[in-house]
Amino acid sequence: MWNSSPTIVAGGNGIGQNQNQLSTMVLDIDIDQNQTLYIADSWNQRVLKWSTGSLHGVSLNVGVLTPKAIFLTSDSYMYVASFNEVYKWSIDTAMITEPIRVVVDDANYQDLFVDTSGSVYVSDAKNHRVIRWDRNWFLFGQVVAGGKNKGSALNQLNSPTAIYVDSGATVYIADEINNRIVKWQNGAKEGEIVLGGTTDLKANETLQNPTSLTMDRYGNLYVGDAYRIQKFKPRDKHGQLLFDGKRGSSQITQLLRPLGLRYDAYGNLYVADSRNAQILKFSCIQ
């Protein structure tokens, strides 16, 4: 359970380029075991490292002009995605370790996930697909979801955004324009609709352009759409509303286009409130 009143832990000082400010295109976040935030501040063309309790961030030279997605691994590496490439960056040495990249011409990467075996997954909104590069990488990628032009059939996606990969290599995808969450089993030819996908549903079963998702160790899905964060238990399409930013009248109670849902080691939930140029923290009170 979380405190329903979030706190601003980064940004929240107006839109700008100063080290205590963020743009309205904060596209992703991640957090390390010390509760240090890493923020993909895309319009400001930077990744910010923001220590817990700090009033400002520190820009990192990650070699990417327009960071769109970031992912931290347990062995202190950070993967950073831009439009059509992914860099691997060492947090300990503050150096790019593999300037190679996972590169696909004419792509538009939206999110990034690295599984425990080192395989790299990216969602490609322009080509309506998810691609995986295995650890020995990086010469050939494999389409693991979509790639059959845009559409709403079970073998298609339409502008996929956030992705999450579970321990069985099942990929969960925020299929934004189709207003649904789909999952693709490893090796499957088509996906399965997990949430949303139709307008004939109750409000807490309908998604509105989902842009972020994550999963906890119990298999609960957390989904951010236009102005909400909802929790869905396994095999339950009836969501629990955790936060409704549309009803807010102040900066701390508003939420618009939530991106980059993440947990820290203590169960606190973080979200990039992108259009309000701030990062919100929902403290775990359980």
PDB file of C-alpha atoms in Angstrom, residues 10-239:
ATOM      1  CA  ALA A  10      12.976  15.761  -8.695  1.00  0.00           C
ATOM      2  CA  GLY A  11      12.005  18.775 -10.749  1.00  0.00           C
ATOM      3  CA  GLY A  12       8.839  20.600  -9.809  1.00  0.00           C
ATOM      4  CA  ASN A  13      10.594  23.945 -10.221  1.00  0.00           C
ATOM      5  CA  GLY A  14       9.046  24.979 -13.488  1.00  0.00           C
ATOM      6  CA  ILE A  15      10.026  23.945 -16.990  1.00  0.00           C
ATOM      7  CA  GLY A  16      13.644  24.690 -17.847  1.00  0.00           C
ATOM      8  CA  GLN A  17      17.237  23.625 -18.387  1.00  0.00           C
ATOM      9  CA  ASN A  18      18.688  24.342 -14.951  1.00  0.00           C
ATOM     10  CA  GLN A  19      19.938  21.439 -12.858  1.00  0.00           C
ATOM     11  CA  ASN A  20      16.908  21.729 -10.567  1.00  0.00           C
ATOM     12  CA  GLN A  21      14.462  21.727 -13.480  1.00  0.00           C
ATOM     13  CA  LEU A  22      13.151  19.272 -16.047  1.00  0.00           C
ATOM     14  CA  SER A  23      11.563  19.567 -19.462  1.00  0.00           C
ATOM     15  CA  THR A  24       8.061  18.425 -20.367  1.00  0.00           C
ATOM     16  CA  MET A  25       9.593  15.473 -22.185  1.00  0.00           C
ATOM     17  CA  VAL A  26      10.932  13.385 -19.323  1.00  0.00           C
ATOM     18  CA  LEU A  27      10.497  10.066 -21.056  1.00  0.00           C
ATOM     19  CA  ASP A  28      11.857   7.546 -18.573  1.00  0.00           C
ATOM     20  CA  ILE A  29      13.382   7.033 -15.143  1.00  0.00           C
ATOM     21  CA  ASP A  30      15.141   4.301 -13.230  1.00  0.00           C
ATOM     22  CA  ILE A  31      16.440   4.066  -9.685  1.00  0.00           C
ATOM     23  CA  ASP A  32      19.371   2.255  -8.106  1.00  0.00           C
ATOM     24  CA  GLN A  33      19.602   0.483  -4.756  1.00  0.00           C
ATOM     25  CA  ASN A  34      20.710   3.729  -3.085  1.00  0.00           C
ATOM     26  CA  GLN A  35      17.488   5.438  -4.219  1.00  0.00           C
ATOM     27  CA  THR A  36      19.399   7.573  -6.699  1.00  0.00           C
ATOM     28  CA  LEU A  37      17.238   8.512  -9.665  1.00  0.00           C
ATOM     29  CA  TYR A  38      18.391   8.478 -13.279  1.00  0.00           C
ATOM     30  CA  ILE A  39      16.204  10.625 -15.498  1.00  0.00           C
ATOM     31  CA  ALA A  40      15.940  10.663 -19.298  1.00  0.00           C
ATOM     32  CA  ASP A  41      15.251  14.372 -19.816  1.00  0.00           C
ATOM     33  CA  SER A  42      14.848  14.149 -23.561  1.00  0.00           C
ATOM     34  CA  TRP A  43      14.132  17.724 -24.624  1.00  0.00           C
ATOM     35  CA  ASN A  44      17.064  18.955 -22.560  1.00  0.00           C
ATOM     36  CA  GLN A  45      19.214  16.291 -24.253  1.00  0.00           C
ATOM     37  CA  ARG A  46      20.594  14.859 -21.031  1.00  0.00           C
ATOM     38  CA  VAL A  47      20.442  12.108 -18.468  1.00  0.00           C
ATOM     39  CA  LEU A  48      20.324  13.486 -14.939  1.00  0.00           C
ATOM     40  CA  LYS A  49      21.586  11.666 -11.866  1.00  0.00           C
ATOM     41  CA  TRP A  50      19.517  12.880  -8.914  1.00  0.00           C
ATOM     42  CA  SER A  51      20.571  11.664  -5.467  1.00  0.00           C
ATOM     43  CA  THR A  52      17.900  11.116  -2.856  1.00  0.00           C
ATOM     44  CA  GLY A  53      17.140  14.299  -0.935  1.00  0.00           C
ATOM     45  CA  SER A  54      19.078  16.493  -3.362  1.00  0.00           C
ATOM     46  CA  LEU A  55      17.675  19.774  -4.647  1.00  0.00           C
ATOM     47  CA  HIS A  56      19.212  19.336  -8.091  1.00  0.00           C
ATOM     48  CA  GLY A  57      20.556  16.743 -10.464  1.00  0.00           C
ATOM     49  CA  VAL A  58      23.919  16.214 -12.167  1.00  0.00           C
ATOM     50  CA  SER A  59      24.138  15.820 -15.942  1.00  0.00           C
ATOM     51  CA  LEU A  60      25.856  12.655 -17.184  1.00  0.00           C
ATOM     52  CA  ASN A  61      27.689  12.490 -20.475  1.00  0.00           C
ATOM     53  CA  VAL A  62      26.163   9.278 -21.776  1.00  0.00           C
ATOM     54  CA  GLY A  63      26.860   9.891 -25.452  1.00  0.00           C
ATOM     55  CA  VAL A  64      23.211  10.165 -26.448  1.00  0.00           C
ATOM     56  CA  LEU A  65      21.753  13.450 -27.653  1.00  0.00           C
ATOM     57  CA  THR A  66      18.116  12.557 -27.169  1.00  0.00           C
ATOM     58  CA  PRO A  67      17.740   9.949 -24.404  1.00  0.00           C
ATOM     59  CA  LYS A  68      14.336   8.312 -24.556  1.00  0.00           C
ATOM     60  CA  ALA A  69      14.659   5.291 -22.283  1.00  0.00           C
ATOM     61  CA  ILE A  70      17.052   4.060 -19.605  1.00  0.00           C
ATOM     62  CA  PHE A  71      17.505   0.790 -17.761  1.00  0.00           C
ATOM     63  CA  LEU A  72      19.808   0.014 -14.830  1.00  0.00           C
ATOM     64  CA  THR A  73      21.174  -3.477 -14.279  1.00  0.00           C
ATOM     65  CA  SER A  74      22.249  -5.052 -10.998  1.00  0.00           C
ATOM     66  CA  ASP A  75      25.897  -5.086 -12.119  1.00  0.00           C
ATOM     67  CA  SER A  76      26.043  -1.270 -12.331  1.00  0.00           C
ATOM     68  CA  TYR A  77      25.460  -0.708 -16.007  1.00  0.00           C
ATOM     69  CA  MET A  78      23.011   1.698 -17.540  1.00  0.00           C
ATOM     70  CA  TYR A  79      21.550   1.171 -20.985  1.00  0.00           C
ATOM     71  CA  VAL A  80      20.340   4.314 -22.721  1.00  0.00           C
ATOM     72  CA  ALA A  81      18.146   4.320 -25.822  1.00  0.00           C
ATOM     73  CA  SER A  82      17.743   7.083 -28.352  1.00  0.00           C
ATOM     74  CA  PHE A  83      15.654   7.032 -31.529  1.00  0.00           C
ATOM     75  CA  ASN A  84      17.359   4.043 -33.144  1.00  0.00           C
ATOM     76  CA  GLU A  85      20.315   3.086 -30.974  1.00  0.00           C
ATOM     77  CA  VAL A  86      21.196   1.830 -27.504  1.00  0.00           C
ATOM     78  CA  TYR A  87      24.389   2.583 -25.592  1.00  0.00           C
ATOM     79  CA  LYS A  88      25.766   0.646 -22.634  1.00  0.00           C
ATOM     80  CA  TRP A  89      27.273   2.873 -19.963  1.00  0.00           C
ATOM     81  CA  SER A  90      29.195   1.989 -16.786  1.00  0.00           C
ATOM     82  CA  ILE A  91      27.833   3.723 -13.712  1.00  0.00           C
ATOM     83  CA  ASP A  92      30.977   2.950 -11.694  1.00  0.00           C
ATOM     84  CA  THR A  93      33.481   4.368 -14.185  1.00  0.00           C
ATOM     85  CA  ALA A  94      31.187   6.916 -15.830  1.00  0.00           C
ATOM     86  CA  MET A  95      32.259   5.691 -19.250  1.00  0.00           C
ATOM     87  CA  ILE A  96      30.593   4.220 -22.286  1.00  0.00           C
ATOM     88  CA  THR A  97      31.767   0.615 -22.285  1.00  0.00           C
ATOM     89  CA  GLU A  98      30.353  -0.397 -25.640  1.00  0.00           C
ATOM     90  CA  PRO A  99      29.893   2.431 -28.065  1.00  0.00           C
ATOM     91  CA  ILE A 100      28.307  -0.069 -30.292  1.00  0.00           C
ATOM     92  CA  ARG A 101      24.936   0.161 -30.129  1.00  0.00           C
ATOM     93  CA  VAL A 102      21.868  -1.789 -30.981  1.00  0.00           C
ATOM     94  CA  VAL A 103      21.122   0.115 -34.163  1.00  0.00           C
ATOM     95  CA  VAL A 104      18.171  -0.173 -36.516  1.00  0.00           C
ATOM     96  CA  ASP A 105      17.774   2.275 -39.358  1.00  0.00           C
ATOM     97  CA  ASP A 106      14.502   4.162 -39.536  1.00  0.00           C
ATOM     98  CA  ALA A 107      13.286   3.228 -36.051  1.00  0.00           C
ATOM     99  CA  ASN A 108      11.818   5.095 -33.099  1.00  0.00           C
ATOM    100  CA  TYR A 109      12.638   3.381 -29.815  1.00  0.00           C
ATOM    101  CA  GLN A 110      10.272   4.139 -26.959  1.00  0.00           C
ATOM    102  CA  ASP A 111      11.297   1.854 -24.115  1.00  0.00           C
ATOM    103  CA  LEU A 112      14.072  -0.485 -23.105  1.00  0.00           C
ATOM    104  CA  PHE A 113      14.343  -3.585 -20.931  1.00  0.00           C
ATOM    105  CA  VAL A 114      17.355  -5.779 -20.115  1.00  0.00           C
ATOM    106  CA  ASP A 115      16.604  -9.222 -18.695  1.00  0.00           C
ATOM    107  CA  THR A 116      18.770 -11.191 -16.272  1.00  0.00           C
ATOM    108  CA  SER A 117      20.536 -13.029 -19.107  1.00  0.00           C
ATOM    109  CA  GLY A 118      21.606  -9.729 -20.660  1.00  0.00           C
ATOM    110  CA  SER A 119      19.172  -9.767 -23.576  1.00  0.00           C
ATOM    111  CA  VAL A 120      18.092  -6.286 -24.628  1.00  0.00           C
ATOM    112  CA  TYR A 121      14.500  -5.539 -25.625  1.00  0.00           C
ATOM    113  CA  VAL A 122      13.293  -2.319 -27.244  1.00  0.00           C
ATOM    114  CA  SER A 123       9.854  -1.149 -28.310  1.00  0.00           C
ATOM    115  CA  ASP A 124       9.880   0.464 -31.748  1.00  0.00           C
ATOM    116  CA  ALA A 125       6.824   2.692 -32.167  1.00  0.00           C
ATOM    117  CA  LYS A 126       7.580   3.608 -35.760  1.00  0.00           C
ATOM    118  CA  ASN A 127       7.610   0.002 -36.938  1.00  0.00           C
ATOM    119  CA  HIS A 128       5.049  -1.220 -34.398  1.00  0.00           C
ATOM    120  CA  ARG A 129       7.153  -3.999 -32.926  1.00  0.00           C
ATOM    121  CA  VAL A 130       9.367  -5.167 -30.077  1.00  0.00           C
ATOM    122  CA  ILE A 131      12.884  -6.377 -30.900  1.00  0.00           C
ATOM    123  CA  ARG A 132      15.261  -8.485 -28.805  1.00  0.00           C
ATOM    124  CA  TRP A 133      19.042  -8.708 -29.029  1.00  0.00           C
ATOM    125  CA  ASP A 134      20.558 -11.621 -27.129  1.00  0.00           C
ATOM    126  CA  ARG A 135      23.626 -11.189 -24.963  1.00  0.00           C
ATOM    127  CA  ASN A 136      26.116 -12.011 -27.653  1.00  0.00           C
ATOM    128  CA  TRP A 137      24.408  -9.270 -29.360  1.00  0.00           C
ATOM    129  CA  PHE A 138      24.256  -7.046 -31.228  1.00  0.00           C
ATOM    130  CA  LEU A 139      24.591  -8.031 -34.794  1.00  0.00           C
ATOM    131  CA  PHE A 140      21.145  -9.427 -35.349  1.00  0.00           C
ATOM    132  CA  GLY A 141      17.927  -8.585 -33.574  1.00  0.00           C
ATOM    133  CA  GLN A 142      14.808 -10.714 -33.474  1.00  0.00           C
ATOM    134  CA  VAL A 143      11.255  -9.394 -33.656  1.00  0.00           C
ATOM    135  CA  VAL A 144       9.451 -10.890 -30.659  1.00  0.00           C
ATOM    136  CA  ALA A 145       6.150  -8.988 -30.924  1.00  0.00           C
ATOM    137  CA  GLY A 146       4.336  -7.206 -33.730  1.00  0.00           C
ATOM    138  CA  GLY A 147       6.189  -6.184 -36.862  1.00  0.00           C
ATOM    139  CA  LYS A 148       3.177  -6.896 -39.096  1.00  0.00           C
ATOM    140  CA  ASN A 149       2.425  -3.234 -39.822  1.00  0.00           C
ATOM    141  CA  LYS A 150       0.266  -1.219 -37.446  1.00  0.00           C
ATOM    142  CA  GLY A 151      -3.107  -2.621 -36.511  1.00  0.00           C
ATOM    143  CA  SER A 152      -5.261  -4.116 -33.790  1.00  0.00           C
ATOM    144  CA  ALA A 153      -5.109  -7.808 -34.704  1.00  0.00           C
ATOM    145  CA  LEU A 154      -3.469 -10.098 -32.169  1.00  0.00           C
ATOM    146  CA  ASN A 155      -0.302 -10.303 -34.271  1.00  0.00           C
ATOM    147  CA  GLN A 156      -0.090  -6.511 -34.560  1.00  0.00           C
ATOM    148  CA  LEU A 157       0.734  -3.490 -32.425  1.00  0.00           C
ATOM    149  CA  ASN A 158       0.053   0.208 -32.886  1.00  0.00           C
ATOM    150  CA  SER A 159       2.732   2.489 -31.429  1.00  0.00           C
ATOM    151  CA  PRO A 160       4.006   0.314 -28.561  1.00  0.00           C
ATOM    152  CA  THR A 161       5.449   2.309 -25.673  1.00  0.00           C
ATOM    153  CA  ALA A 162       6.405   0.752 -22.321  1.00  0.00           C
ATOM    154  CA  ILE A 163       7.560  -2.854 -22.042  1.00  0.00           C
ATOM    155  CA  TYR A 164       8.230  -5.262 -19.189  1.00  0.00           C
ATOM    156  CA  VAL A 165       9.793  -8.722 -19.493  1.00  0.00           C
ATOM    157  CA  ASP A 166       9.163 -11.366 -16.836  1.00  0.00           C
ATOM    158  CA  SER A 167      11.430 -14.233 -15.794  1.00  0.00           C
ATOM    159  CA  GLY A 168       9.931 -16.502 -18.457  1.00  0.00           C
ATOM    160  CA  ALA A 169      10.753 -14.050 -21.272  1.00  0.00           C
ATOM    161  CA  THR A 170       7.100 -13.085 -21.683  1.00  0.00           C
ATOM    162  CA  VAL A 171       6.909  -9.499 -22.917  1.00  0.00           C
ATOM    163  CA  TYR A 172       4.190  -7.193 -21.597  1.00  0.00           C
ATOM    164  CA  ILE A 173       3.557  -4.237 -23.893  1.00  0.00           C
ATOM    165  CA  ALA A 174       1.679  -0.965 -23.516  1.00  0.00           C
ATOM    166  CA  ASP A 175       0.050  -0.882 -26.957  1.00  0.00           C
ATOM    167  CA  GLU A 176      -0.748   2.809 -26.804  1.00  0.00           C
ATOM    168  CA  ILE A 177      -3.005   3.566 -29.761  1.00  0.00           C
ATOM    169  CA  ASN A 178      -4.906   0.309 -29.298  1.00  0.00           C
ATOM    170  CA  ASN A 179      -5.530   1.291 -25.657  1.00  0.00           C
ATOM    171  CA  ARG A 180      -4.496  -2.088 -24.332  1.00  0.00           C
ATOM    172  CA  ILE A 181      -1.824  -4.117 -22.576  1.00  0.00           C
ATOM    173  CA  VAL A 182      -0.820  -7.250 -24.463  1.00  0.00           C
ATOM    174  CA  LYS A 183       1.547 -10.042 -23.562  1.00  0.00           C
ATOM    175  CA  TRP A 184       3.604 -12.150 -25.929  1.00  0.00           C
ATOM    176  CA  GLN A 185       4.936 -15.477 -24.744  1.00  0.00           C
ATOM    177  CA  ASN A 186       8.476 -16.299 -25.788  1.00  0.00           C
ATOM    178  CA  GLY A 187       8.297 -17.567 -29.379  1.00  0.00           C
ATOM    179  CA  ALA A 188       4.604 -16.760 -29.849  1.00  0.00           C
ATOM    180  CA  LYS A 189       3.236 -15.670 -33.231  1.00  0.00           C
ATOM    181  CA  GLU A 190       0.608 -13.453 -31.683  1.00  0.00           C
ATOM    182  CA  GLY A 191      -0.135 -11.748 -28.404  1.00  0.00           C
ATOM    183  CA  GLU A 192      -2.864 -12.012 -25.809  1.00  0.00           C
ATOM    184  CA  ILE A 193      -4.868  -9.028 -24.599  1.00  0.00           C
ATOM    185  CA  VAL A 194      -4.336  -8.693 -20.863  1.00  0.00           C
ATOM    186  CA  LEU A 195      -6.073  -5.370 -20.250  1.00  0.00           C
ATOM    187  CA  GLY A 196      -8.189  -2.919 -22.213  1.00  0.00           C
ATOM    188  CA  GLY A 197      -8.578  -3.100 -25.966  1.00  0.00           C
ATOM    189  CA  THR A 198     -12.262  -2.205 -26.169  1.00  0.00           C
ATOM    190  CA  THR A 199     -14.475   0.748 -25.296  1.00  0.00           C
ATOM    191  CA  ASP A 200     -17.263  -1.480 -23.939  1.00  0.00           C
ATOM    192  CA  LEU A 201     -15.751  -1.621 -20.486  1.00  0.00           C
ATOM    193  CA  LYS A 202     -16.152   0.113 -17.173  1.00  0.00           C
ATOM    194  CA  ALA A 203     -13.929   3.116 -16.485  1.00  0.00           C
ATOM    195  CA  ASN A 204     -11.512   1.156 -14.318  1.00  0.00           C
ATOM    196  CA  GLU A 205     -11.179  -1.514 -17.014  1.00  0.00           C
ATOM    197  CA  THR A 206     -10.580   0.906 -19.874  1.00  0.00           C
ATOM    198  CA  LEU A 207      -7.166   2.315 -20.742  1.00  0.00           C
ATOM    199  CA  GLN A 208      -6.537   5.680 -22.341  1.00  0.00           C
ATOM    200  CA  ASN A 209      -3.267   5.676 -24.269  1.00  0.00           C
ATOM    201  CA  PRO A 210      -1.194   3.631 -21.796  1.00  0.00           C
ATOM    202  CA  THR A 211       2.403   4.835 -21.680  1.00  0.00           C
ATOM    203  CA  SER A 212       4.005   3.129 -18.683  1.00  0.00           C
ATOM    204  CA  LEU A 213       3.879  -0.188 -16.900  1.00  0.00           C
ATOM    205  CA  THR A 214       5.757  -2.315 -14.420  1.00  0.00           C
ATOM    206  CA  MET A 215       5.154  -5.525 -12.489  1.00  0.00           C
ATOM    207  CA  ASP A 216       5.835  -6.473  -8.885  1.00  0.00           C
ATOM    208  CA  ARG A 217       7.069  -9.830  -7.592  1.00  0.00           C
ATOM    209  CA  TYR A 218       3.480 -11.004  -7.076  1.00  0.00           C
ATOM    210  CA  GLY A 219       2.594 -10.537 -10.734  1.00  0.00           C
ATOM    211  CA  ASN A 220       0.533  -7.389 -10.201  1.00  0.00           C
ATOM    212  CA  LEU A 221       0.666  -4.991 -13.149  1.00  0.00           C
ATOM    213  CA  TYR A 222       0.882  -1.245 -12.621  1.00  0.00           C
ATOM    214  CA  VAL A 223      -0.212   0.843 -15.585  1.00  0.00           C
ATOM    215  CA  GLY A 224       0.009   4.567 -16.188  1.00  0.00           C
ATOM    216  CA  ASP A 225      -2.225   6.085 -18.840  1.00  0.00           C
ATOM    217  CA  ALA A 226      -3.367   9.636 -19.612  1.00  0.00           C
ATOM    218  CA  TYR A 227      -3.620  10.873 -16.015  1.00  0.00           C
ATOM    219  CA  ARG A 228      -3.971   7.755 -13.862  1.00  0.00           C
ATOM    220  CA  ILE A 229      -2.010   4.974 -12.238  1.00  0.00           C
ATOM    221  CA  GLN A 230      -3.875   1.699 -11.791  1.00  0.00           C
ATOM    222  CA  LYS A 231      -3.030  -1.664 -10.263  1.00  0.00           C
ATOM    223  CA  PHE A 232      -4.252  -4.900 -11.836  1.00  0.00           C
ATOM    224  CA  LYS A 233      -3.968  -8.220 -10.044  1.00  0.00           C
ATOM    225  CA  PRO A 234      -3.123 -11.328 -12.105  1.00  0.00           C
ATOM    226  CA  ARG A 235      -6.020 -12.402 -14.351  1.00  0.00           C
ATOM    227  CA  ASP A 236      -8.109  -9.493 -13.070  1.00  0.00           C
ATOM    228  CA  LYS A 237      -9.189  -6.863 -15.592  1.00  0.00           C
ATOM    229  CA  HIS A 238     -10.787  -4.739 -12.870  1.00  0.00           C
ATOM    230  CA  GLY A 239      -8.200  -2.152 -11.888  1.00  0.00           C
TER     231      GLY A 239
END
